[in-house]
Short mmCIF file of C-alpha atoms and ligand atoms in Angstrom, two decimals:
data_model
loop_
_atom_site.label_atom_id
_atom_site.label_comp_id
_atom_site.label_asym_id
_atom_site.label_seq_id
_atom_site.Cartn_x
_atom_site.Cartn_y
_atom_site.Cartn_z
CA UNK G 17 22.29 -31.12 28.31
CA UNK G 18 24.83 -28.75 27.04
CA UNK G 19 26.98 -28.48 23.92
CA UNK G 20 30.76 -27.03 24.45
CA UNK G 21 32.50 -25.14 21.99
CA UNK G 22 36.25 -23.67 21.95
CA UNK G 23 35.42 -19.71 19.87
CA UNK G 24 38.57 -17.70 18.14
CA UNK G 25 39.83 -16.13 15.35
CA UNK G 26 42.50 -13.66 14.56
CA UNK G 27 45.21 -16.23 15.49
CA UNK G 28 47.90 -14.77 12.67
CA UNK G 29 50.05 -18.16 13.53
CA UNK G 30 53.61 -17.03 11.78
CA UNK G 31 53.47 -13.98 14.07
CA UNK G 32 54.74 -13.21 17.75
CA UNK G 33 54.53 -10.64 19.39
CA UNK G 34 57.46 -7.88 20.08
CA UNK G 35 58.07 -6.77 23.02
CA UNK G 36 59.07 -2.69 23.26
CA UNK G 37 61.81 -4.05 25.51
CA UNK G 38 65.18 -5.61 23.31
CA UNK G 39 66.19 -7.66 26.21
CA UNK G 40 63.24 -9.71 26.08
CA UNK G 41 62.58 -12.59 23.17
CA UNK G 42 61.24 -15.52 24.66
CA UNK G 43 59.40 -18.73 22.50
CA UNK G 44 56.22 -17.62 24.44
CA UNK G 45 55.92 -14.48 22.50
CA UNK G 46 55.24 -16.59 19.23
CA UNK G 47 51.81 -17.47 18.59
CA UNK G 48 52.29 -20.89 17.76
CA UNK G 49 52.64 -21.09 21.35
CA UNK G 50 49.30 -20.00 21.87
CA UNK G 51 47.99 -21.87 19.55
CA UNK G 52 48.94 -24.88 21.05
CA UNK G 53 48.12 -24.11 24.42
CA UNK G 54 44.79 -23.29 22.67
CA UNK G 55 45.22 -26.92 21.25
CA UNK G 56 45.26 -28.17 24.98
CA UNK G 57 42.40 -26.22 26.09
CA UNK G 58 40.39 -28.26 23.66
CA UNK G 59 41.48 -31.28 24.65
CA UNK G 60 41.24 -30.89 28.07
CA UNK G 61 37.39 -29.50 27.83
CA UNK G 62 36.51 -32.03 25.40
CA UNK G 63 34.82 -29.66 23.52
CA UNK G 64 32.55 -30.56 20.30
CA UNK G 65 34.87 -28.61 17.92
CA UNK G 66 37.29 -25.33 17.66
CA UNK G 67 35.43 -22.57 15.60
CA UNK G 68 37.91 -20.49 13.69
CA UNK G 69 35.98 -17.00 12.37
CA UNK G 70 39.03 -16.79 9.99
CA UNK G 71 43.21 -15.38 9.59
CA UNK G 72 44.07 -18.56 11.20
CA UNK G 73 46.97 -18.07 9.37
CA UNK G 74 49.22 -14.97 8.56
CA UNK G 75 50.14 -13.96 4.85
CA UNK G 76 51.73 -16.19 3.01
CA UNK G 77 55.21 -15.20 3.76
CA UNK G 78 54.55 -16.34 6.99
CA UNK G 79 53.41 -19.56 6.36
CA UNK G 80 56.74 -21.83 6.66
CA UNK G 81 56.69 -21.02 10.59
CA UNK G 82 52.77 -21.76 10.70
CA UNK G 83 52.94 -24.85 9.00
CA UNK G 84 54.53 -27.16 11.12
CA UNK G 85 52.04 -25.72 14.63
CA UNK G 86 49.31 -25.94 12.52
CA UNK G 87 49.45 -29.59 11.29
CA UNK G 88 50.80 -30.81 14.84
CA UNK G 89 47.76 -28.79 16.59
CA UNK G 90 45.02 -30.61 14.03
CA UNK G 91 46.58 -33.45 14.39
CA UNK G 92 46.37 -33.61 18.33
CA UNK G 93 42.98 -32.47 17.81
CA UNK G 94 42.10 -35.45 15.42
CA UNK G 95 43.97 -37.63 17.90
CA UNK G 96 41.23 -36.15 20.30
CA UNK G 97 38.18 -37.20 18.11
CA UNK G 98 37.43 -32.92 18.18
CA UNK G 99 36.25 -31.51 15.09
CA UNK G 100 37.82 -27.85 13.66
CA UNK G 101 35.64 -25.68 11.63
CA UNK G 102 37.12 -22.51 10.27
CA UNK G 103 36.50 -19.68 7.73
CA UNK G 104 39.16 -17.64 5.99
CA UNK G 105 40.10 -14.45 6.67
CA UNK G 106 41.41 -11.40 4.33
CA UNK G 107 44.77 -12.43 5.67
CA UNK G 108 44.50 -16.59 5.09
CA UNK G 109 42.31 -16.16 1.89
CA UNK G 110 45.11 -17.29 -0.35
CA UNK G 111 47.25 -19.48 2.32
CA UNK G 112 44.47 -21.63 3.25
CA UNK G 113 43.66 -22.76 -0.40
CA UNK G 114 47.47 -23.46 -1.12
CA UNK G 115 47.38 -25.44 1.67
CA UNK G 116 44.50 -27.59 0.62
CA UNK G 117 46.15 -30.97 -0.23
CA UNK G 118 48.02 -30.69 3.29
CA UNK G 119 44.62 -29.75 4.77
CA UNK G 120 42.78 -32.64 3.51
CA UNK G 121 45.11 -35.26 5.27
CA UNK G 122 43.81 -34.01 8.65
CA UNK G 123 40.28 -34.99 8.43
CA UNK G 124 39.22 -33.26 11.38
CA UNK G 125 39.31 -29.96 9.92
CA UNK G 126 36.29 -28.31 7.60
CA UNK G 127 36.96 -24.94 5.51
CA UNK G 128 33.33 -23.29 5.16
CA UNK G 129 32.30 -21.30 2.43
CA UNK G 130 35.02 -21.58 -0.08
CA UNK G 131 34.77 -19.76 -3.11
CA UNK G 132 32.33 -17.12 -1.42
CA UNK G 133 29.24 -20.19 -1.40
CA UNK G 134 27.56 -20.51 2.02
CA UNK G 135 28.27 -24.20 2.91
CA UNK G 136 26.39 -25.43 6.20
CA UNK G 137 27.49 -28.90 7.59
CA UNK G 138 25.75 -30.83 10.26
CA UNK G 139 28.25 -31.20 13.35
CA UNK G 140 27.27 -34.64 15.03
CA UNK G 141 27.60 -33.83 18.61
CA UNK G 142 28.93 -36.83 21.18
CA UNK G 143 25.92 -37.37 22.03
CA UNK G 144 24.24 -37.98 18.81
CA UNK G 145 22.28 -34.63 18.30
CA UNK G 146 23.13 -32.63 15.82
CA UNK G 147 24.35 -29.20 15.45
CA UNK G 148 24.26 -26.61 11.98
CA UNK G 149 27.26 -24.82 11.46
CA UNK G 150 27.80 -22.56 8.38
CA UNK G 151 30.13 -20.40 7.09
CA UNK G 152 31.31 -18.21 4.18
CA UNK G 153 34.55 -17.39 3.43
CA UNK G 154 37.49 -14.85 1.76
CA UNK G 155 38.78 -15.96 -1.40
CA UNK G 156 40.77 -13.16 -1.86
CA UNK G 157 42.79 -10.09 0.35
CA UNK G 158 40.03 -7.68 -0.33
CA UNK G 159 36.52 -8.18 -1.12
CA UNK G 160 34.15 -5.20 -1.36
CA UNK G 161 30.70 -7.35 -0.99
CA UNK G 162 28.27 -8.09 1.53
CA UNK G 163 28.11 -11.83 2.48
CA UNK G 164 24.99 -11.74 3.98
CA UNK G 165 23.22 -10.48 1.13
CA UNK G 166 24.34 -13.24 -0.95
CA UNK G 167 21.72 -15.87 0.38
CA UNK G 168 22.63 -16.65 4.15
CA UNK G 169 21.35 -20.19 4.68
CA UNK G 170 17.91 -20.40 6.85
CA UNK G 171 18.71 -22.28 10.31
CA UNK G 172 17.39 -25.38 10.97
CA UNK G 173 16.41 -24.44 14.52
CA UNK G 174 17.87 -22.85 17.93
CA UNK G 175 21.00 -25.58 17.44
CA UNK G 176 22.63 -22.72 14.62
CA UNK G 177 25.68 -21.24 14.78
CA UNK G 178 27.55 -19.10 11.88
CA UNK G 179 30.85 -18.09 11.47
CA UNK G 180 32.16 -14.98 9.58
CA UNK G 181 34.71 -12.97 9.12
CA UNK G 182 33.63 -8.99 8.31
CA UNK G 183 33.66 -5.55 9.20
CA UNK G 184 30.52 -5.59 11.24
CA UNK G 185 28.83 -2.05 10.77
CA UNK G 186 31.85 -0.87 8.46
CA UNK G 187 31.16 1.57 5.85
CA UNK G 188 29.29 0.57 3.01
CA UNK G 189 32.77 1.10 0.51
CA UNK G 190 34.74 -1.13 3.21
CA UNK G 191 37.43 -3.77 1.84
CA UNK G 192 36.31 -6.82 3.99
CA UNK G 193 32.66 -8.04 3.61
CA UNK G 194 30.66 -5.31 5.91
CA UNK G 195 27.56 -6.33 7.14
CA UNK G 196 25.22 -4.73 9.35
CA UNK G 197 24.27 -5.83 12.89
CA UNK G 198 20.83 -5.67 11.61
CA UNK G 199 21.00 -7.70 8.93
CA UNK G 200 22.66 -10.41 11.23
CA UNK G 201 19.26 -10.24 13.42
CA UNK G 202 17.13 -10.16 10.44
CA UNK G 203 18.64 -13.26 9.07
CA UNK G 204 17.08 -15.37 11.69
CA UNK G 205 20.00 -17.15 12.71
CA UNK G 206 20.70 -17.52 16.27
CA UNK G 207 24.13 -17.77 16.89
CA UNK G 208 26.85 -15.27 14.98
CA UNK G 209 30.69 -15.86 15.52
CA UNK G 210 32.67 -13.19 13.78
CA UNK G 211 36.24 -12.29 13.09
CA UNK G 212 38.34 -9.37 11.80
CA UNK G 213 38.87 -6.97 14.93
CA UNK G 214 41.24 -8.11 17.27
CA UNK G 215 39.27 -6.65 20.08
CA UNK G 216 37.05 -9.03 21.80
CA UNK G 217 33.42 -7.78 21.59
CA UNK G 218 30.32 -9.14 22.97
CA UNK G 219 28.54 -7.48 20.53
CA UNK G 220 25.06 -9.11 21.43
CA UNK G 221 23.94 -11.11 24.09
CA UNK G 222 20.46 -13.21 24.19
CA UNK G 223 19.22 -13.92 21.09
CA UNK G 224 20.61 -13.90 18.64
CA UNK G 225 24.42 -14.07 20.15
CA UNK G 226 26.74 -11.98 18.56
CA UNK G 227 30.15 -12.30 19.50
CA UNK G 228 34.21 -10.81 18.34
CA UNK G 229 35.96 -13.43 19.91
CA UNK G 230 39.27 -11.42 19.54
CA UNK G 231 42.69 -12.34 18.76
CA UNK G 232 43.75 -15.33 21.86
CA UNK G 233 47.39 -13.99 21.65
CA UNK G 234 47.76 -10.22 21.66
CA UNK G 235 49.94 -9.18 19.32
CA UNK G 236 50.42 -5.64 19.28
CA UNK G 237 49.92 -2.48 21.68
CA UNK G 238 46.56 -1.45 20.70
CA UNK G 239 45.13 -5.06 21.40
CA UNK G 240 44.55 -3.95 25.20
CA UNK G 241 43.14 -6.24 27.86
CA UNK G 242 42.80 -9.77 28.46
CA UNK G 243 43.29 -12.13 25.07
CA UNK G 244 42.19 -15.80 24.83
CA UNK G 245 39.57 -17.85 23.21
CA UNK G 246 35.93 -18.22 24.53
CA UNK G 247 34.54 -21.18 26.16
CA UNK G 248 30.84 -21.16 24.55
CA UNK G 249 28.11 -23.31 25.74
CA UNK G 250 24.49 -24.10 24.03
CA UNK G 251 21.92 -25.62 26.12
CA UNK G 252 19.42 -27.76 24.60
CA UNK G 253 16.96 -25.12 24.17
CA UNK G 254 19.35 -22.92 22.41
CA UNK G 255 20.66 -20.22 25.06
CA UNK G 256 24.00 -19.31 24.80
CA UNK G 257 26.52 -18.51 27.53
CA UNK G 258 30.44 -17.87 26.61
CA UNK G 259 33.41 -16.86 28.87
CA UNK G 260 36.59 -16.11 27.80
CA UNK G 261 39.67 -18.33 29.25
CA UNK G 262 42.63 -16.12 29.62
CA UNK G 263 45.10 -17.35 27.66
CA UNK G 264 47.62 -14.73 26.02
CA UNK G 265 51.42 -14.41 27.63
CA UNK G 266 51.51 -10.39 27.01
CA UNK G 267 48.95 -7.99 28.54
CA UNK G 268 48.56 -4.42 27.21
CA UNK G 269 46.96 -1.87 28.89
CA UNK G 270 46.64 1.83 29.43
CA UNK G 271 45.89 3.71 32.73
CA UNK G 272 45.73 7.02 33.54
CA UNK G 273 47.72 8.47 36.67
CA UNK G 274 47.60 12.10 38.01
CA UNK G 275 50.53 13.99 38.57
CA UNK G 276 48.69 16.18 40.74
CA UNK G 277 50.62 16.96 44.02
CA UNK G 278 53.78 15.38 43.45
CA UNK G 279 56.74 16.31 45.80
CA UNK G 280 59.85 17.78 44.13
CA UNK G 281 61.54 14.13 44.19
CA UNK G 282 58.60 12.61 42.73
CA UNK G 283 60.03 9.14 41.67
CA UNK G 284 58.55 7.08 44.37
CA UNK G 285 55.58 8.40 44.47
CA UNK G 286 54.79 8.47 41.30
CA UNK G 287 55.87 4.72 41.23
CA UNK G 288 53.68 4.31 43.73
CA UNK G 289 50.76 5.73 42.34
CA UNK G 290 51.24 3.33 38.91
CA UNK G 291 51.55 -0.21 40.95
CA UNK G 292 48.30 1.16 42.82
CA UNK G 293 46.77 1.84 39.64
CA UNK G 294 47.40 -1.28 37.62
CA UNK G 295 47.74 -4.40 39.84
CA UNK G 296 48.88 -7.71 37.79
CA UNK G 297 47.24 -10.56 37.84
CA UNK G 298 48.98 -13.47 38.92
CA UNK G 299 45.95 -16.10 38.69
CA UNK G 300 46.08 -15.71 34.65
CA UNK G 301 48.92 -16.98 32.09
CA UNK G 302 50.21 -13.21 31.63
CA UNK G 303 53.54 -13.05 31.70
CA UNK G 304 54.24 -9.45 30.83
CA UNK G 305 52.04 -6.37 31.57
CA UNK G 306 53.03 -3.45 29.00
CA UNK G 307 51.67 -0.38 29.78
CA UNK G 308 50.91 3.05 28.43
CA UNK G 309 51.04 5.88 31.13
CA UNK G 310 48.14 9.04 30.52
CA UNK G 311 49.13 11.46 32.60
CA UNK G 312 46.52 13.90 33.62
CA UNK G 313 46.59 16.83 35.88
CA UNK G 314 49.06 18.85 37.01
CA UNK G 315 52.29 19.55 34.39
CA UNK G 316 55.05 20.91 36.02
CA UNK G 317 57.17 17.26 36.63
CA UNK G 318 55.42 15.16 32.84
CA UNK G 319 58.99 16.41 30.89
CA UNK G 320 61.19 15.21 33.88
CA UNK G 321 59.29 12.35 34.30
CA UNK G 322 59.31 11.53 30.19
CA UNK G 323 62.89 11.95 29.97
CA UNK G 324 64.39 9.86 33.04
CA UNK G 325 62.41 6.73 31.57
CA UNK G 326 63.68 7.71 28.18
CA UNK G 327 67.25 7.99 29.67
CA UNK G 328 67.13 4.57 31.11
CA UNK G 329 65.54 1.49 29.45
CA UNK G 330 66.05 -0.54 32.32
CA UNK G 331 64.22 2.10 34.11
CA UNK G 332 61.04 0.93 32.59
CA UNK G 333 60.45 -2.20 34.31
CA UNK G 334 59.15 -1.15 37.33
CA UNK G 335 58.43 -4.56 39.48
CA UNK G 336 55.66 -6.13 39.98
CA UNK G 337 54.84 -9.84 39.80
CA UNK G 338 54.15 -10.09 36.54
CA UNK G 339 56.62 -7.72 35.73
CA UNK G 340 55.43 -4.44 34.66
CA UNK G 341 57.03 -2.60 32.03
CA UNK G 342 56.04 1.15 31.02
CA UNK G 343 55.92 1.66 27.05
CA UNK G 344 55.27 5.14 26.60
CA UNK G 345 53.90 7.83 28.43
CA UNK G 346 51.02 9.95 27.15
CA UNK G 347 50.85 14.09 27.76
CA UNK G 348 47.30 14.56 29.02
CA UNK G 349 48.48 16.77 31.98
CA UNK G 350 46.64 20.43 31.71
CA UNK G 351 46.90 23.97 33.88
CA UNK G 352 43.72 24.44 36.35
CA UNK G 353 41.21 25.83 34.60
CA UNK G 354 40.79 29.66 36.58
CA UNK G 355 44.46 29.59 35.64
CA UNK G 356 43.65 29.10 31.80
CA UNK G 357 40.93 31.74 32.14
CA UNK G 358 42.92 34.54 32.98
CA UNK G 359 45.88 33.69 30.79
CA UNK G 360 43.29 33.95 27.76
CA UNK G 361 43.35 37.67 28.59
CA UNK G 362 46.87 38.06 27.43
CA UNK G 363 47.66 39.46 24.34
CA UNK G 364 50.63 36.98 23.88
CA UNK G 365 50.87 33.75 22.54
CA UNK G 366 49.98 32.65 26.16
CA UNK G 367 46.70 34.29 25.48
CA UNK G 368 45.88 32.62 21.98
CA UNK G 369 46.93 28.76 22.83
CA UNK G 370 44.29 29.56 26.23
CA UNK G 371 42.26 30.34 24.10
CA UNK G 372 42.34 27.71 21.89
CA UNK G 373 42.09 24.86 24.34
CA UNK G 374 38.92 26.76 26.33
CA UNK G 375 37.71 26.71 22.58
CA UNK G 376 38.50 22.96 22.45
CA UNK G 377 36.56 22.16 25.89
CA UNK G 378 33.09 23.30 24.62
CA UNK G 379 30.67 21.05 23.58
CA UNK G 380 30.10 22.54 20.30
CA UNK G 381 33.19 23.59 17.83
CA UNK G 382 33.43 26.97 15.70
CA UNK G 383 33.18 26.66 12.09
CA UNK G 384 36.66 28.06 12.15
CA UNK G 385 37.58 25.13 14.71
CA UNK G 386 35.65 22.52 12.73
CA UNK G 387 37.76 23.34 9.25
CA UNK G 388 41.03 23.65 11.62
CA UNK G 389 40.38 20.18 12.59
CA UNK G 390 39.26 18.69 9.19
CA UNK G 391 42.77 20.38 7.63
CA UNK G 392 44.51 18.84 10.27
CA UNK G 393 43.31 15.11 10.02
CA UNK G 394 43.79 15.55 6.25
CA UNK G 395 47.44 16.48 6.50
CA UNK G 396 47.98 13.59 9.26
CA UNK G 397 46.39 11.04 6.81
CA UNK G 398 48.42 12.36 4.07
CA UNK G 399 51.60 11.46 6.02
CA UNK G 400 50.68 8.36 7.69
CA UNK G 401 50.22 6.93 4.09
CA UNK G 402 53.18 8.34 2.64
CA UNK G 403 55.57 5.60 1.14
CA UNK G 404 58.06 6.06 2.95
CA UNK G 405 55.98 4.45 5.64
CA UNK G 406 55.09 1.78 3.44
CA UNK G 407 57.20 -0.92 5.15
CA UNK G 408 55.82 -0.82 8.37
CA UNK G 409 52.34 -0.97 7.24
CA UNK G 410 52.55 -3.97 5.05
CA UNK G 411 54.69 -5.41 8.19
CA UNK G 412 51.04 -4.58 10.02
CA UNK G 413 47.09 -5.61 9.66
CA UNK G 414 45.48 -2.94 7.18
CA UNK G 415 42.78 -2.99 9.81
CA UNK G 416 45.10 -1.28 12.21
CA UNK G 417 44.92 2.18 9.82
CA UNK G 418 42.01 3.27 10.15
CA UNK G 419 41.31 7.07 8.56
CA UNK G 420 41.85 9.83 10.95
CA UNK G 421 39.10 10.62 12.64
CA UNK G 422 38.24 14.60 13.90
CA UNK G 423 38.16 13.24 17.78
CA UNK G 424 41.86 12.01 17.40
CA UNK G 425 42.78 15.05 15.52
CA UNK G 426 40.81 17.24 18.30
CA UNK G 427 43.19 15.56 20.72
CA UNK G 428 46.17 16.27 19.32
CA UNK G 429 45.91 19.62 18.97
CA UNK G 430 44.82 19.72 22.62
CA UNK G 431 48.18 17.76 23.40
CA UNK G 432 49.89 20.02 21.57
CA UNK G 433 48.62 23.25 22.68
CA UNK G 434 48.97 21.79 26.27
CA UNK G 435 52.51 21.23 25.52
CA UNK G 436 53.43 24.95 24.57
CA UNK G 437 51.80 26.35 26.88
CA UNK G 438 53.52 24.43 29.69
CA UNK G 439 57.00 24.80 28.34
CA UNK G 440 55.76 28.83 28.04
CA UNK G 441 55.14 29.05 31.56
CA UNK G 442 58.23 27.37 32.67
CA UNK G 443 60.04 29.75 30.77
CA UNK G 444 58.26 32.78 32.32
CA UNK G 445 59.08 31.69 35.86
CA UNK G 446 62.82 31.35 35.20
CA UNK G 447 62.74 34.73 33.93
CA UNK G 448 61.34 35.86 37.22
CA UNK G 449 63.52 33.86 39.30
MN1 MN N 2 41.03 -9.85 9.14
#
C-alpha cells in the first residue's frame, strides 16, 4: 500500500512569466494556467492532498488576478474529495490571512502554522490510515527566527511529513526563517517539504527526505531546467519516492558552445552547433525553450556573432520544435593559453591584462588580487542596490539578490579582461594589414 501526494510551492499565482521576445504573450505564460493544470494533475492521480510549502500567492497587489484561479482550483479540488494543505510564504504571509473568510468557504483547504504555532493535523487517507502533517508558517514579509527551534512537533511515526518554507542553510542574520539541514535530521521527523528557492532540490534522499520542490511554472531566466510539481509516494513502511511531472510552458536553460574553428561565414555552423547542443523536448508541456548562449573558445567571430542577433530580433528564434529562442549570449571565449604566455611579456597593456587573467587561472589569488576582487564586489553591490534600481527589484523576489559573491566578481573581471584584450588584438592586426 502506497500513499500519493501532489508536492509544490513557489506558485506566485498573479504572476506570468515574460517572455524576452515582444511578439509573444500568450494566456499560457500566466501561472494561473499552471495552476490549474496542476489542479488536473490532482484530480487525475487521485492523490491524498496538494502540499503547498508556501507563496501560493504573490503580494498583495497581485491578488485580484489570483483570486478567481485560486477559488475555482480549490473548489475542483473539493469537488474531487482531495484535501490542500499549505503554509505561507514571505510573499503570501499577509494575502493568505486577508483572505481567510474566502478561505474558509472551501473546506478542503488547511493553513498550517498560523501565527508562527506549529499546528499538526491528522490527514485521513482513503483508505482509513492516517497520515501527520504539520506545518509552520510566515506571518509577516520578513522574519529573522528559526522555526525549528521554536518546538517542532515530535512525529507520530514513519507516516510524518512537514512542510516549511525557509532558507535552508542561510546565514544565521537571514530574513526568512533559516534552518539548518542538521537540525531538520535532528528533529526526528521523516519527511521535510520546503519552499523558498525556486530551484528544485532534492536536498536529501532516504531518510529523512528532504526535498525543494521548486516553482511548477518558471517564471524568470534564472529558474533553469525542467519546472513542475512532484508526484511523492509513501509506502506503508515509510520510504519515500518522488518524481517530478513536467509541467511548466517555458524552459530556460544555458549551454555552452565553442566557437572554436568556425569558417569565415560562420552562421550555419554555428547554428548548427546550438540545435546539436540543446535538443527540445517534445514529449513534455514546454512550449518555449529560452536560452542563454556561453561561448567558450576561440574569440575572433563572439562580437560579429553578438551583434547580428542584436541587429535582428527575429533572428533569435532559431527553429526547432519547440521553438528555440536565444536570450543573450555570454563572452566566455579566451586566446590559447601559449598565446597568453608570451603576450604577458609585453610591456603594453597587452602585457598587464595577460597578466592578469594567468593571475586569475591559479588556484590560489594574491593578496593584491583578493582586495581587487573584494573592492570590486563592493562597488557592484553598491550599484545593484542603488534606488534608482528600486523598481525593478520590488517588481522581483528579494530572494533573487543575493550579495555579490567574490566567484561572480572573479568572473567578471575575467570577462572583462578577455574582452580588451580581444578587441586589442584585433586592432593590432589591422594595423599590420
Ligand atoms: Mn519565498
Amino acid at each position: 500500500m502506497s500513499y500519493k501526494f501532489l508536492v509544490t510551492g513557489d506558485i506566485h499565482l498573479g504572476r506570468r512569466t515574460v517572455h524576452p521576445s515582444a511578439e509573444i504573450n500568450d494566456p499560457q505564460l500566466s501561472v494561473s494556467h499552471s495552476w490549474q493544470r496542476l489542479i488536473e494533475t490532482a484530480i487525475e492521480h487521485q492523490v491524498e492532498a496538494v502540499l503547498i510549502t508556501g507563496d501560493l500567492i504573490d503580494k498583495e497587489n497581485a491578488w485580484f488576478e489570483a483570486l478567481h484561479s485560486l477559488k475555482s482550483g480549490l473548489q475542483q479540488l473539493d469537488q474531487n474529495d482531495i484535501k490542500v494543505y499549505a503554509v505561507a510564504g514571505n510573499h503570501d504571509a499577509l494575502v493568505l490571512s486577508q483572505l481567510d473568510e474566502i478561505l474558509a468557504e472551501i473546506p478542503c483547504f488547511s493553513l498550517l502554522g498560523k501565527g508562527r504555532q506549529w499546528e499538526q493535523v491528522q490527514h485521513q487517507c482513503r483508505d482509513g490510515n492516517r497520515i501527520e502533517i504539520a506545518g509552520w508558517s510566515f506571518d509577516k514579509e520578513h522574519l529573522q527566527v528559526n522555526p525549528v527551534a521554536s518546538g517542532v512537533p515530535e512525529p507520530g511515526g514513519s507516516l510524518s511529513i512537514t512542510l516549511l518554507h525557509t532558507d535552508l542553510n542561510g546565514p544565521p542574520d537571514s530574513r526568512y526563517a533559516p534552518v539548518s539541514e542538521r537540525e531538520l535530521i535532528d528533529s526526528g521527523r521523516p519527511i521535510w517539504l520546503l519552499g523558498h528557492i525556486h530551484k528544485l532540490e532534492v536536498v536529501r534522499e532516504g531518510s529523512p527526505f528532504i526535498l525543494y520542490p521548486g516553482s511548477p511554472h518558471s517564471l524568470h531566466a534564472n529558474e533553469t531546467g525542467m519546472h513542475g510539481p512532484w508526484m511523492m509516494n509513501i509506502a506503508s513502511d515509510g520510504r519515500v519516492h518522488a518524481e517530478q511531472i513536467p509541467l511548466s510552458p517555458i524552459r530556460y536553460e544555458e549551454i555552452e558552445i565553442s566557437l572554436d574553428d568556425l569558417p569565415e561565414d560562420w552562421k550555419s555552423e554555428f547554428l548548427s552547433r546550438v540545435m546539436q547542443q540543446f535538443k527540445g523536448d517534445q514529449s513534455t508541456p514546454v512550449q518555449w525553450n529560452v536560452i542563454d548562449v556561453i561561448c567558450t573558445g576561440d574569440p575572433t567571430h563572439f562580437d560579429a556573432i553578438d551583434q547580428y542577433f542584436q541587429q535582428d530580433e527575429t533572428e533569435r528564434e532559431i527553429g526547432g520544435s519547440p521553438s528555440i529562442y536565444i536570450r543573450k549570449f555570454v563572452n566566455r571565449t579566451s586566446l590559447p593559453p601559449a598565446n597568453l604566455e608570451s603576450m604577458a611579456e609585453r610591456a603594453n597593456l597587452e602585457g598587464i591584462l595577460a597578466r592578469l587573467l594567468i593571475q586569475l587561472d591559479q588556484p590560489e589569488n594574491s593578496d593584491a588580487l583578493k582586495e581587487l576582487l573584494q573592492e570590486a564586489g563592493q562597488v557592484r553591490q553598491k550599484v545593484l542596490r542603488h534606488d534608482v534600481f528600486k523598481p525593478i527589484h520590488d517588481d522581483q523576489d528579494e530572494e533573487a539578490s543575493e550579495p555579490v559573491t567574490a566567484e561572480e566578481s572573479e568572473e567578471l573581471l575575467k570577462q572583462a579582461a578577455r574582452e580588451w584584450l580581444t578587441e586589442l588584438r584585433k586592432q593590432s592586426e589591422e594595423m599590420q594589414r
